[in-house]
Coordinates of C-alpha atoms and ligand atoms in Angstrom, one line a residue:
Chain A
M295 CA -101.7 -43.3 -26.8
D296 CA -104.0 -46.1 -27.2
K297 CA -105.0 -48.6 -30.5
E298 CA -107.3 -46.1 -31.5
A299 CA -105.5 -43.1 -32.0
I300 CA -102.2 -45.3 -33.7
T301 CA -105.2 -47.4 -35.7
K302 CA -106.1 -43.9 -36.8
I303 CA -102.5 -42.6 -37.2
R304 CA -101.6 -45.4 -39.4
N305 CA -104.7 -45.3 -41.9
D306 CA -102.6 -41.8 -42.5
F307 CA -99.4 -44.2 -44.3
P308 CA -101.1 -47.0 -46.6
I309 CA -98.0 -47.8 -47.4
L310 CA -98.0 -50.0 -43.9
K311 CA -100.9 -52.0 -45.7
Q312 CA -98.8 -53.7 -47.8
K313 CA -97.1 -56.7 -48.5
I314 CA -94.7 -57.4 -48.4
N315 CA -93.1 -61.1 -49.9
G316 CA -96.6 -62.2 -48.8
N317 CA -96.0 -61.1 -45.6
R318 CA -97.5 -58.2 -43.3
L319 CA -95.3 -55.1 -43.3
A320 CA -93.4 -54.2 -40.2
Y321 CA -90.9 -50.8 -41.6
L322 CA -88.3 -50.7 -39.0
D323 CA -85.8 -48.5 -40.6
N324 CA -87.5 -45.3 -39.4
A325 CA -83.9 -44.1 -39.0
A326 CA -82.9 -44.2 -42.6
T327 CA -85.7 -42.3 -43.0
M328 CA -89.4 -42.1 -42.7
Q329 CA -92.8 -43.1 -44.4
M330 CA -95.0 -40.2 -45.4
P331 CA -98.8 -40.0 -44.6
V332 CA -101.2 -39.6 -47.0
P333 CA -102.2 -35.8 -45.8
I334 CA -99.3 -33.9 -46.5
L335 CA -98.9 -36.3 -49.8
H336 CA -102.1 -34.0 -50.4
K337 CA -101.7 -31.2 -49.4
I338 CA -98.3 -31.7 -51.6
N339 CA -100.5 -32.2 -54.5
S340 CA -103.0 -29.3 -53.6
F341 CA -99.5 -26.8 -54.0
Y342 CA -98.7 -27.7 -57.3
Q343 CA -102.5 -27.9 -58.3
T344 CA -103.2 -24.1 -57.5
S345 CA -99.8 -22.4 -55.7
Y346 CA -96.4 -23.7 -57.8
A347 CA -93.8 -20.6 -58.6
N348 CA -90.9 -19.7 -58.5
V349 CA -90.1 -17.1 -54.6
H350 CA -88.5 -13.9 -53.6
R351 CA -88.5 -13.7 -56.4
S352 CA -91.5 -12.3 -58.8
V353 CA -94.0 -9.8 -58.0
D354 CA -97.0 -11.8 -59.2
T355 CA -99.4 -12.9 -57.2
L356 CA -98.5 -16.7 -57.1
G357 CA -94.9 -15.7 -56.9
F358 CA -95.6 -13.1 -53.9
N359 CA -98.5 -16.3 -51.8
A360 CA -95.3 -19.0 -52.6
T361 CA -92.8 -17.0 -51.1
K362 CA -95.4 -16.8 -48.1
Q363 CA -95.9 -20.1 -48.0
Y364 CA -92.1 -20.3 -48.2
E365 CA -91.6 -18.3 -45.4
E366 CA -94.3 -19.7 -43.5
A367 CA -92.7 -23.5 -43.0
R368 CA -89.4 -21.3 -42.0
G369 CA -90.7 -19.3 -39.2
K370 CA -92.8 -23.3 -38.4
V371 CA -89.4 -24.6 -38.5
A372 CA -88.1 -22.4 -35.9
S373 CA -90.8 -22.4 -33.5
F374 CA -91.0 -26.2 -33.8
I375 CA -86.9 -26.0 -32.4
N376 CA -87.6 -23.0 -30.6
A377 CA -85.7 -20.9 -32.4
A378 CA -85.5 -16.6 -31.0
D379 CA -86.2 -16.3 -34.8
A380 CA -86.5 -17.5 -38.1
N381 CA -84.1 -15.4 -40.0
E382 CA -82.0 -18.1 -38.1
I383 CA -83.1 -21.1 -39.4
I384 CA -81.4 -21.7 -43.0
F385 CA -82.6 -23.8 -45.6
T386 CA -80.4 -26.8 -46.7
S387 CA -80.9 -29.9 -49.1
G388 CA -80.5 -32.1 -45.7
C389 CA -78.4 -32.7 -42.6
T390 CA -75.3 -33.7 -44.4
D391 CA -75.2 -30.6 -46.9
S392 CA -75.8 -28.6 -43.5
L393 CA -73.1 -29.6 -41.6
N394 CA -70.6 -29.6 -44.7
L395 CA -72.3 -26.4 -44.8
V396 CA -71.3 -25.2 -41.0
A397 CA -67.5 -27.0 -42.4
A398 CA -67.0 -24.8 -44.7
T399 CA -67.2 -21.8 -43.3
Y400 CA -67.6 -21.4 -39.5
G401 CA -65.3 -23.8 -39.7
E402 CA -62.2 -22.8 -42.6
Q403 CA -63.1 -19.3 -41.1
N404 CA -62.2 -20.1 -37.3
I405 CA -60.4 -23.2 -37.9
H406 CA -55.8 -22.3 -37.3
E407 CA -52.9 -25.4 -36.8
Q408 CA -53.3 -26.9 -33.9
D409 CA -56.6 -25.9 -32.8
E410 CA -58.4 -29.1 -31.8
I411 CA -61.6 -30.3 -32.6
V412 CA -63.5 -32.4 -30.7
L413 CA -66.2 -34.8 -32.4
T414 CA -67.0 -38.0 -30.6
I415 CA -66.8 -41.8 -31.5
M416 CA -70.4 -42.3 -33.2
E417 CA -70.4 -39.7 -34.6
H418 CA -72.5 -40.2 -38.0
H419 CA -70.1 -40.2 -41.0
S420 CA -71.2 -36.7 -42.2
N421 CA -70.5 -36.0 -38.3
L422 CA -66.9 -37.1 -39.3
L423 CA -66.0 -36.2 -42.4
P424 CA -66.2 -32.3 -43.4
W425 CA -64.8 -32.3 -40.1
Q426 CA -61.8 -34.8 -40.3
Q427 CA -60.9 -33.3 -44.2
L428 CA -61.0 -29.2 -42.4
A429 CA -58.6 -30.4 -39.4
K430 CA -56.7 -31.9 -42.4
R431 CA -56.7 -28.5 -44.5
K432 CA -55.8 -27.1 -40.9
G433 CA -53.4 -28.9 -39.9
A434 CA -55.6 -29.0 -36.4
I435 CA -55.3 -31.7 -34.1
L436 CA -59.3 -33.9 -34.3
K437 CA -59.8 -35.0 -30.5
Y438 CA -62.6 -37.8 -30.6
I439 CA -64.8 -38.8 -27.1
D440 CA -65.6 -42.3 -26.0
L441 CA -67.9 -44.7 -25.1
T442 CA -68.0 -45.8 -21.3
E443 CA -68.1 -50.0 -20.7
S444 CA -72.3 -49.2 -21.0
Q445 CA -71.8 -47.9 -23.8
T446 CA -72.8 -44.3 -23.1
L447 CA -70.5 -41.3 -23.9
D448 CA -67.7 -40.6 -21.6
L449 CA -68.6 -37.6 -20.2
D450 CA -65.2 -38.0 -17.9
D451 CA -64.1 -38.1 -21.5
V452 CA -66.2 -35.2 -22.4
K453 CA -63.5 -33.0 -19.5
K454 CA -60.8 -34.3 -20.5
K455 CA -60.7 -34.2 -24.6
I456 CA -62.4 -30.3 -24.5
T457 CA -59.4 -28.0 -24.1
A458 CA -58.7 -24.1 -23.4
K459 CA -57.0 -25.2 -27.6
T460 CA -60.5 -27.0 -28.4
K461 CA -62.9 -24.9 -31.4
I462 CA -65.8 -26.7 -32.6
V463 CA -67.4 -29.6 -31.0
A464 CA -69.5 -32.4 -33.1
I465 CA -72.3 -34.6 -31.5
A466 CA -75.1 -36.2 -32.0
H467 CA -78.2 -35.2 -30.5
A468 CA -79.2 -38.8 -30.3
S469 CA -77.1 -41.3 -31.7
N470 CA -77.9 -43.2 -34.9
I471 CA -76.9 -46.4 -33.6
L472 CA -76.3 -47.2 -30.3
G473 CA -80.0 -45.7 -29.2
M474 CA -79.5 -43.5 -26.8
M475 CA -79.6 -39.5 -27.0
N476 CA -75.9 -37.7 -25.0
P477 CA -76.5 -35.5 -22.7
I478 CA -75.5 -32.5 -25.1
E479 CA -76.4 -29.7 -22.9
E480 CA -73.9 -30.4 -19.8
V481 CA -70.9 -31.5 -23.2
I482 CA -72.5 -28.1 -24.5
K483 CA -72.1 -26.4 -20.9
I484 CA -68.1 -27.5 -21.0
A485 CA -67.3 -26.2 -24.3
H486 CA -68.6 -22.8 -24.1
Q487 CA -66.3 -22.7 -20.5
V488 CA -63.8 -22.8 -23.0
E489 CA -65.8 -20.5 -25.2
A490 CA -65.8 -24.0 -27.9
V491 CA -68.5 -23.9 -30.4
V492 CA -71.1 -26.6 -30.4
V493 CA -72.4 -28.3 -33.4
V494 CA -75.4 -30.8 -32.8
D495 CA -76.5 -33.2 -35.6
G496 CA -79.8 -33.5 -34.9
A497 CA -81.0 -36.2 -37.6
Q498 CA -82.1 -38.7 -34.6
A499 CA -83.1 -36.4 -32.2
V500 CA -86.0 -33.8 -34.3
S501 CA -89.1 -36.3 -34.9
H502 CA -88.3 -38.2 -31.6
F503 CA -88.3 -35.5 -29.1
P504 CA -89.3 -31.4 -28.8
I505 CA -86.4 -30.2 -29.7
D506 CA -85.6 -26.8 -27.7
V507 CA -81.7 -24.8 -29.3
Q508 CA -82.3 -21.7 -27.2
K509 CA -82.3 -24.2 -23.8
L510 CA -79.4 -26.2 -25.0
D511 CA -78.0 -23.8 -25.5
A512 CA -76.6 -25.0 -28.9
D513 CA -74.9 -22.8 -31.6
F514 CA -75.9 -25.1 -33.9
Y515 CA -78.1 -28.1 -34.7
A516 CA -78.6 -29.9 -38.5
F517 CA -81.2 -32.5 -39.8
S518 CA -83.1 -33.5 -42.8
G519 CA -86.0 -33.7 -43.2
H520 CA -86.6 -36.7 -44.5
K521 CA -86.9 -38.0 -41.3
M522 CA -89.5 -36.4 -39.7
L523 CA -92.4 -37.1 -42.3
A524 CA -91.4 -34.3 -44.9
P525 CA -89.7 -35.1 -48.7
T526 CA -86.0 -35.7 -49.3
G527 CA -83.5 -32.5 -50.2
I528 CA -84.4 -30.7 -47.7
G529 CA -83.0 -29.9 -44.7
V530 CA -82.2 -27.5 -42.2
L531 CA -79.0 -25.4 -40.7
Y532 CA -80.3 -23.9 -37.3
G533 CA -77.5 -21.1 -36.1
K534 CA -77.0 -18.5 -33.7
K535 CA -77.2 -15.5 -35.2
N536 CA -74.1 -13.7 -34.5
L537 CA -72.6 -16.8 -35.5
L538 CA -74.3 -16.4 -38.5
N539 CA -73.6 -13.4 -39.3
Q540 CA -69.9 -13.5 -39.2
M541 CA -70.1 -16.3 -41.3
P542 CA -69.1 -16.2 -44.8
P543 CA -71.6 -17.4 -47.5
Y544 CA -71.3 -21.4 -48.2
R545 CA -72.3 -21.0 -52.2
F546 CA -72.6 -18.0 -54.0
G547 CA -74.9 -16.7 -57.1
G548 CA -78.7 -16.1 -56.9
E549 CA -81.3 -14.8 -54.5
M550 CA -77.9 -14.2 -51.6
I551 CA -76.0 -11.1 -52.8
G552 CA -76.6 -7.6 -51.9
N553 CA -75.3 -5.8 -55.1
V554 CA -73.6 -7.5 -57.1
T555 CA -71.0 -5.1 -59.9
K556 CA -68.6 -6.2 -62.0
Y557 CA -65.2 -6.8 -59.6
N558 CA -67.1 -6.9 -56.2
A559 CA -70.2 -8.1 -54.6
T560 CA -72.1 -7.8 -50.7
W561 CA -74.2 -9.9 -49.8
A562 CA -78.1 -10.4 -48.8
D563 CA -79.1 -10.4 -44.9
L564 CA -79.9 -13.9 -43.6
P565 CA -81.1 -16.3 -44.2
Q566 CA -80.6 -15.1 -47.3
K567 CA -77.5 -15.0 -47.5
F568 CA -76.7 -19.0 -47.4
E569 CA -79.0 -19.9 -50.1
A570 CA -78.4 -19.8 -53.6
G571 CA -80.0 -20.1 -55.7
T572 CA -83.6 -21.9 -56.4
P573 CA -84.0 -23.4 -53.2
N574 CA -86.6 -26.8 -52.6
I575 CA -89.3 -24.6 -52.2
I576 CA -91.6 -28.1 -52.1
G577 CA -89.5 -29.5 -49.3
A578 CA -89.1 -26.4 -47.6
I579 CA -93.1 -25.9 -47.5
G580 CA -93.4 -30.0 -47.2
L581 CA -91.1 -29.3 -43.8
G582 CA -93.9 -26.7 -42.4
Y583 CA -96.4 -29.7 -43.4
A584 CA -94.9 -32.5 -41.6
I585 CA -94.1 -30.0 -38.6
D586 CA -97.8 -29.1 -37.9
Y587 CA -98.6 -32.9 -38.7
L588 CA -96.3 -33.9 -35.6
H589 CA -97.6 -31.0 -34.1
E590 CA -100.9 -31.9 -34.2
I591 CA -100.1 -35.4 -32.5
G592 CA -98.1 -33.6 -30.0
M593 CA -94.0 -33.8 -30.3
N594 CA -94.0 -34.9 -25.9
R595 CA -97.5 -37.6 -26.7
I596 CA -95.2 -39.2 -29.4
Q597 CA -91.7 -39.3 -26.8
T598 CA -94.0 -41.3 -24.5
Y599 CA -95.5 -44.0 -26.6
E600 CA -91.7 -44.3 -28.3
N601 CA -91.1 -44.4 -25.0
E602 CA -93.1 -47.4 -24.3
L603 CA -92.3 -49.2 -27.4
S604 CA -89.0 -49.2 -26.8
K605 CA -89.5 -50.5 -23.3
Y606 CA -91.9 -53.4 -25.1
L607 CA -88.6 -54.3 -27.3
M608 CA -86.1 -53.7 -25.4
Q609 CA -88.1 -56.5 -22.4
K610 CA -88.6 -58.8 -25.7
I611 CA -84.8 -58.6 -27.6
E612 CA -82.6 -59.4 -24.5
K613 CA -84.5 -62.3 -23.6
L614 CA -83.8 -64.1 -26.4
D615 CA -79.6 -65.4 -25.9
F616 CA -78.5 -65.3 -28.9
V617 CA -78.6 -61.6 -29.8
A618 CA -76.4 -58.7 -29.1
I619 CA -77.5 -56.0 -28.8
Y620 CA -75.2 -52.3 -28.7
G621 CA -75.3 -49.5 -26.9
P622 CA -77.4 -49.1 -23.3
K623 CA -79.9 -51.7 -21.6
E624 CA -81.3 -48.6 -19.7
N625 CA -83.4 -45.7 -21.6
H626 CA -83.0 -47.4 -24.7
T627 CA -84.8 -44.3 -27.4
G628 CA -86.0 -46.3 -30.4
V629 CA -82.6 -47.2 -33.0
F630 CA -82.1 -51.1 -31.8
S631 CA -79.0 -52.1 -33.2
F632 CA -78.0 -56.4 -32.4
N633 CA -76.5 -59.1 -34.2
L634 CA -77.1 -62.7 -34.7
K635 CA -74.5 -65.2 -32.9
N636 CA -72.9 -66.3 -36.4
I637 CA -74.8 -64.9 -38.6
H638 CA -73.7 -61.5 -40.8
P639 CA -76.4 -59.6 -40.6
H640 CA -77.1 -59.2 -44.3
D641 CA -78.3 -62.4 -43.7
V642 CA -80.4 -61.8 -41.0
A643 CA -81.9 -58.6 -42.8
T644 CA -82.6 -60.8 -46.3
A645 CA -84.6 -62.8 -43.7
L646 CA -86.1 -60.6 -42.0
D647 CA -87.0 -59.4 -45.8
M648 CA -88.8 -62.4 -46.5
Q649 CA -90.9 -62.4 -43.2
G650 CA -91.5 -58.5 -44.5
I651 CA -89.3 -56.7 -41.9
E652 CA -88.4 -53.8 -43.7
V653 CA -85.0 -53.0 -41.5
R654 CA -81.0 -51.5 -41.6
A655 CA -77.9 -54.2 -41.9
G656 CA -74.2 -52.3 -42.4
H657 CA -72.2 -50.0 -41.2
H658 CA -74.5 -47.7 -40.8
C659 CA -72.2 -44.5 -42.2
A660 CA -70.3 -44.5 -39.0
Q661 CA -67.3 -46.9 -39.5
P662 CA -64.8 -46.4 -36.4
L663 CA -67.6 -47.2 -34.0
M664 CA -67.6 -50.1 -35.7
R665 CA -64.0 -50.9 -35.5
R666 CA -65.0 -49.1 -31.3
L667 CA -67.6 -51.7 -31.2
G668 CA -65.4 -55.0 -32.4
V669 CA -67.9 -54.9 -35.0
E670 CA -67.9 -54.9 -39.2
S671 CA -71.6 -54.0 -39.2
T672 CA -74.7 -54.4 -37.0
V673 CA -78.4 -54.7 -37.9
R674 CA -80.4 -52.0 -36.6
A675 CA -84.4 -51.8 -36.1
S676 CA -85.8 -48.8 -35.6
L677 CA -89.8 -46.7 -34.4
S678 CA -91.4 -44.5 -34.8
F679 CA -94.9 -43.1 -33.5
Y680 CA -97.1 -45.3 -36.6
N681 CA -95.4 -48.2 -35.4
N682 CA -96.9 -50.4 -32.9
K683 CA -96.5 -53.4 -30.7
E684 CA -97.6 -56.0 -33.4
D685 CA -94.6 -54.8 -35.6
I686 CA -92.3 -55.7 -32.6
D687 CA -93.8 -59.2 -31.9
Q688 CA -93.3 -60.0 -35.8
L689 CA -89.4 -58.9 -35.6
I690 CA -89.9 -60.9 -32.9
A691 CA -90.2 -63.6 -34.0
G692 CA -89.1 -63.2 -37.2
I693 CA -85.0 -62.8 -35.6
S694 CA -86.3 -66.4 -33.8
E695 CA -87.5 -67.5 -37.0
T696 CA -83.8 -66.4 -38.7
E697 CA -81.9 -68.3 -35.9
E698 CA -83.3 -71.7 -36.7
F699 CA -82.9 -71.1 -40.6
F700 CA -79.7 -70.3 -39.9
N701 CA -78.0 -72.3 -36.9
G702 CA -81.0 -74.8 -37.0
T703 CA -81.1 -74.6 -32.6
K704 CA -84.7 -75.0 -30.9
Chain B
M216 CA -93.8 -68.3 -43.1
G217 CA -91.4 -66.5 -46.2
L218 CA -88.1 -68.7 -45.7
N219 CA -89.3 -71.5 -47.2
N220 CA -87.6 -68.9 -50.4
L221 CA -84.6 -68.5 -48.5
R222 CA -83.5 -72.2 -49.4
T223 CA -83.0 -71.5 -53.3
L224 CA -80.7 -68.3 -52.0
Y225 CA -78.7 -70.4 -48.7
Q226 CA -79.2 -74.2 -50.3
A227 CA -76.7 -77.0 -48.8
L228 CA -73.7 -76.7 -50.8
V229 CA -73.9 -72.3 -49.9
L230 CA -73.7 -72.3 -46.0
D231 CA -71.1 -75.7 -46.2
H232 CA -69.1 -73.6 -48.2
A233 CA -69.0 -70.3 -46.2
S234 CA -68.7 -72.1 -43.1
H235 CA -66.1 -74.2 -44.3
P236 CA -64.7 -71.6 -46.8
R237 CA -62.1 -73.7 -48.9
N238 CA -58.5 -71.9 -49.9
K239 CA -59.4 -69.6 -47.2
K240 CA -55.4 -68.1 -46.7
E241 CA -52.7 -65.6 -47.7
M242 CA -51.0 -67.3 -51.0
K243 CA -47.3 -65.9 -50.1
E244 CA -46.2 -66.5 -53.5
A245 CA -48.8 -64.4 -56.1
T246 CA -48.7 -63.7 -59.2
A247 CA -51.3 -61.4 -58.0
M248 CA -54.0 -60.0 -55.6
Q249 CA -56.9 -58.0 -55.6
T250 CA -59.1 -56.5 -53.5
V251 CA -62.6 -56.1 -53.4
H252 CA -65.0 -53.9 -50.6
N253 CA -68.6 -53.5 -50.8
P254 CA -69.1 -50.0 -49.5
S255 CA -72.8 -51.0 -48.3
C256 CA -71.7 -52.8 -45.3
G257 CA -68.1 -53.2 -45.1
D258 CA -67.6 -56.3 -46.5
T259 CA -64.2 -57.0 -47.9
V260 CA -62.7 -59.6 -50.3
N261 CA -58.9 -60.0 -50.7
I262 CA -58.6 -62.9 -53.8
F263 CA -54.8 -64.7 -54.5
V264 CA -53.8 -66.0 -58.5
K265 CA -50.7 -68.0 -59.4
V266 CA -51.0 -68.3 -63.0
Q267 CA -48.3 -69.7 -64.8
N268 CA -47.8 -70.2 -68.7
E269 CA -51.5 -69.1 -68.9
K270 CA -52.8 -70.9 -66.5
I271 CA -54.7 -70.7 -62.9
V272 CA -51.9 -73.1 -60.8
D273 CA -53.4 -71.8 -57.4
V274 CA -56.4 -69.3 -56.2
S275 CA -56.9 -68.4 -52.8
F276 CA -59.2 -66.0 -50.9
T277 CA -59.1 -63.8 -47.9
G278 CA -61.9 -61.3 -45.5
S279 CA -64.7 -61.4 -44.7
G280 CA -68.3 -60.6 -45.2
C281 CA -71.7 -62.5 -45.3
T282 CA -72.5 -66.1 -45.8
I283 CA -73.2 -65.4 -49.8
S284 CA -70.0 -63.1 -49.8
Q285 CA -67.8 -65.4 -48.3
A286 CA -69.3 -68.9 -49.8
S287 CA -69.4 -67.3 -53.5
A288 CA -65.2 -66.6 -53.0
S289 CA -64.9 -70.0 -51.2
M290 CA -66.8 -71.7 -55.3
L291 CA -65.1 -69.6 -56.7
T292 CA -61.9 -70.8 -56.3
Q293 CA -62.7 -74.1 -56.6
S294 CA -64.3 -74.0 -59.6
V295 CA -61.4 -71.6 -61.4
K296 CA -58.5 -73.6 -60.4
D297 CA -57.0 -75.3 -63.0
K298 CA -58.3 -73.5 -65.9
S299 CA -56.4 -71.0 -68.3
V300 CA -56.3 -66.9 -67.6
S301 CA -59.3 -67.0 -70.7
E302 CA -61.8 -69.0 -69.4
A303 CA -61.1 -68.0 -65.9
L304 CA -62.3 -64.3 -68.0
E305 CA -64.9 -66.0 -69.1
M306 CA -66.4 -66.9 -66.3
T307 CA -66.0 -63.5 -64.6
K308 CA -67.6 -62.8 -67.6
I309 CA -70.9 -64.5 -67.5
F310 CA -71.5 -64.0 -63.9
S311 CA -71.0 -60.5 -63.7
D312 CA -72.7 -60.4 -66.6
L313 CA -75.6 -62.5 -65.0
A314 CA -75.5 -59.7 -62.1
I315 CA -76.5 -57.5 -64.5
G316 CA -79.1 -59.1 -65.5
K317 CA -77.7 -60.4 -69.2
E318 CA -79.0 -64.0 -70.2
H319 CA -76.7 -66.9 -70.6
T320 CA -77.4 -69.9 -71.9
S321 CA -77.5 -73.1 -69.0
D322 CA -74.6 -75.0 -70.7
E323 CA -72.2 -71.8 -70.1
I324 CA -74.1 -70.9 -67.1
E325 CA -72.6 -74.9 -66.4
K326 CA -69.1 -73.6 -66.8
L327 CA -69.0 -72.2 -63.7
G328 CA -69.2 -75.6 -61.8
D329 CA -70.5 -75.5 -58.9
A330 CA -70.1 -71.7 -58.6
A331 CA -73.3 -71.9 -60.9
V332 CA -75.8 -72.5 -57.8
L333 CA -74.6 -69.1 -56.3
T334 CA -76.8 -67.2 -60.0
Q335 CA -79.6 -68.2 -57.4
V336 CA -78.6 -64.6 -56.3
M337 CA -80.5 -63.0 -59.1
Q338 CA -83.4 -63.5 -57.6
F339 CA -82.5 -60.6 -54.6
P340 CA -81.3 -58.0 -56.0
A341 CA -80.3 -56.5 -53.4
R342 CA -77.6 -59.2 -52.8
I343 CA -76.0 -59.7 -55.9
K344 CA -73.4 -57.6 -55.4
C345 CA -72.4 -59.9 -52.2
A346 CA -71.7 -62.5 -54.4
T347 CA -71.1 -60.3 -57.6
I348 CA -67.4 -59.2 -55.3
S349 CA -65.0 -61.7 -55.3
W350 CA -65.4 -62.7 -59.1
W351 CA -65.0 -58.8 -60.1
A352 CA -62.1 -59.2 -58.1
L353 CA -61.0 -62.1 -59.6
E354 CA -61.3 -60.1 -63.5
Q355 CA -59.5 -57.3 -61.9
A356 CA -56.4 -59.8 -60.6
L357 CA -55.7 -61.6 -63.7
L358 CA -56.1 -58.3 -65.5
K359 CA -53.4 -56.8 -63.9
K360 CA -50.8 -59.5 -64.3
G361 CA -48.3 -59.0 -66.8
Ligands
LIG249 C1 -77.2 -39.2 -37.0 C2 -76.7 -39.2 -38.4 N1 -77.0 -38.1 -38.7 C3 -76.9 -37.4 -40.2 C4 -77.8 -38.3 -41.5 C5 -77.4 -37.5 -42.8 O1 -78.5 -37.2 -43.1 P1 -78.9 -36.9 -44.1 O2 -78.6 -38.4 -45.3 O3 -80.2 -37.0 -44.6 O4 -78.3 -36.0 -44.9 C6 -77.8 -39.3 -41.0 C7 -78.9 -40.2 -41.5 O5 -78.4 -40.9 -42.0 C8 -77.7 -39.3 -39.2 O6 -79.0 -40.8 -38.8

């Protein structure tokens, strides 16, 4: 993408023109949540003003049209990740909810004593705790795939940890800390050889590169809308139809039933079986608008441009000898976790904030990984397609100023 | 750049306490100990107190964290040493009150001693917790002991 294209995109995000603490805003916390562009806001506004109604309930015109748009959004999600069938798309409240759904239904049904659940050491707590707690309930065994010396996923360890006893493998598509994509296609192949089911956490993947769940052969794929321009409170669980069909419902209530008698009930077909109660209608429709917006730019173009930005950032930050960077140096994604020598990440984040640079500091909901890296927390700057080189220059200058402020070097 | 603002938070005294923390050690003969975590960042502060005849005869801390949390714990230990339990509890109340936006007179704030410097943290809402957790730990430790 050229400068003109980026400027045009940035004009859709008025928040980027704000000053923060008197300085130009460099919004570099996209891994936490992404900003919403004006065209999506307008469409959401217009939906509320002209088309709002509950879905799947009434036969009136408004209700019918709202239902149509809600189901169209499901179709957009299906094609966005290349699912074979829109009924394999379950709307949830977020990635966390999606992962809990799988653990509470598929996991509850299929995990028994002494079965093995394999995770990676880099998992976000939302793809770790549901499995850890399930394993505790069932007396199952939890195993963690480790990192290589260059802090990528250790494929040899994958082959060691996945055994004939493995029933579930849970893995992030892209790390929210280490700035890399996992070789999930290979992991899935290995897992399928022992007939384990693979749950992929796609939270950090969806707005950054094209996704094809069929090509990956993922059994489950979870993500959140708010990390891809949509509102908060909407998420997606993709599941293979044969698996979803076998699973018991997650929650009980309206719209998820076939027939209810005083002492018994049958369940609706997919996807309604997993969508009890009034869903997040505007969230789902907003997610559809977000997908339209991403498609207009093009996921391949987004990936190419973000790669360019990541390379630029890596080149610059690598030169700062007082900065430790986590994760691999090659093929880095737009997520950069780092620490400044002798300065606590929270102090760094406050100093960067004073300079208009919004980053995150903390353990990023991955305490086992932090322990593995031998740190308590890190600073994290994360890119998206609306960032530009100016943002990166501002970050690098800000880091140097911070170093000078606290350590008084230079 | 906006880093001049930072000086109001990271004053020389604060930086000094953070890099040379006072009374940072475990206390075997403590009469009470309390740990407080800041779950958003993983910081931990453990406060140890030794109370005799309603007086804090010794106080120390361990743990790890940012400049603010370390300096705050260090300053706290200096400020409350040799104070009566009720005086120290009054100090914890003043600090916690300021943290939630309640006003106190400058006379009252002065009771905090050196630790009063850290009330500047109230201008940085995202960091208030860093400064406050050690005071919470102290309060709980003091209320704990029989
Ligand atoms: C890798 C990863 N997984 C899961 C999540 C959880 O997403 P949410 O909080 O939207 O449910 C996040 C969000 O931070 C994430 O980065």
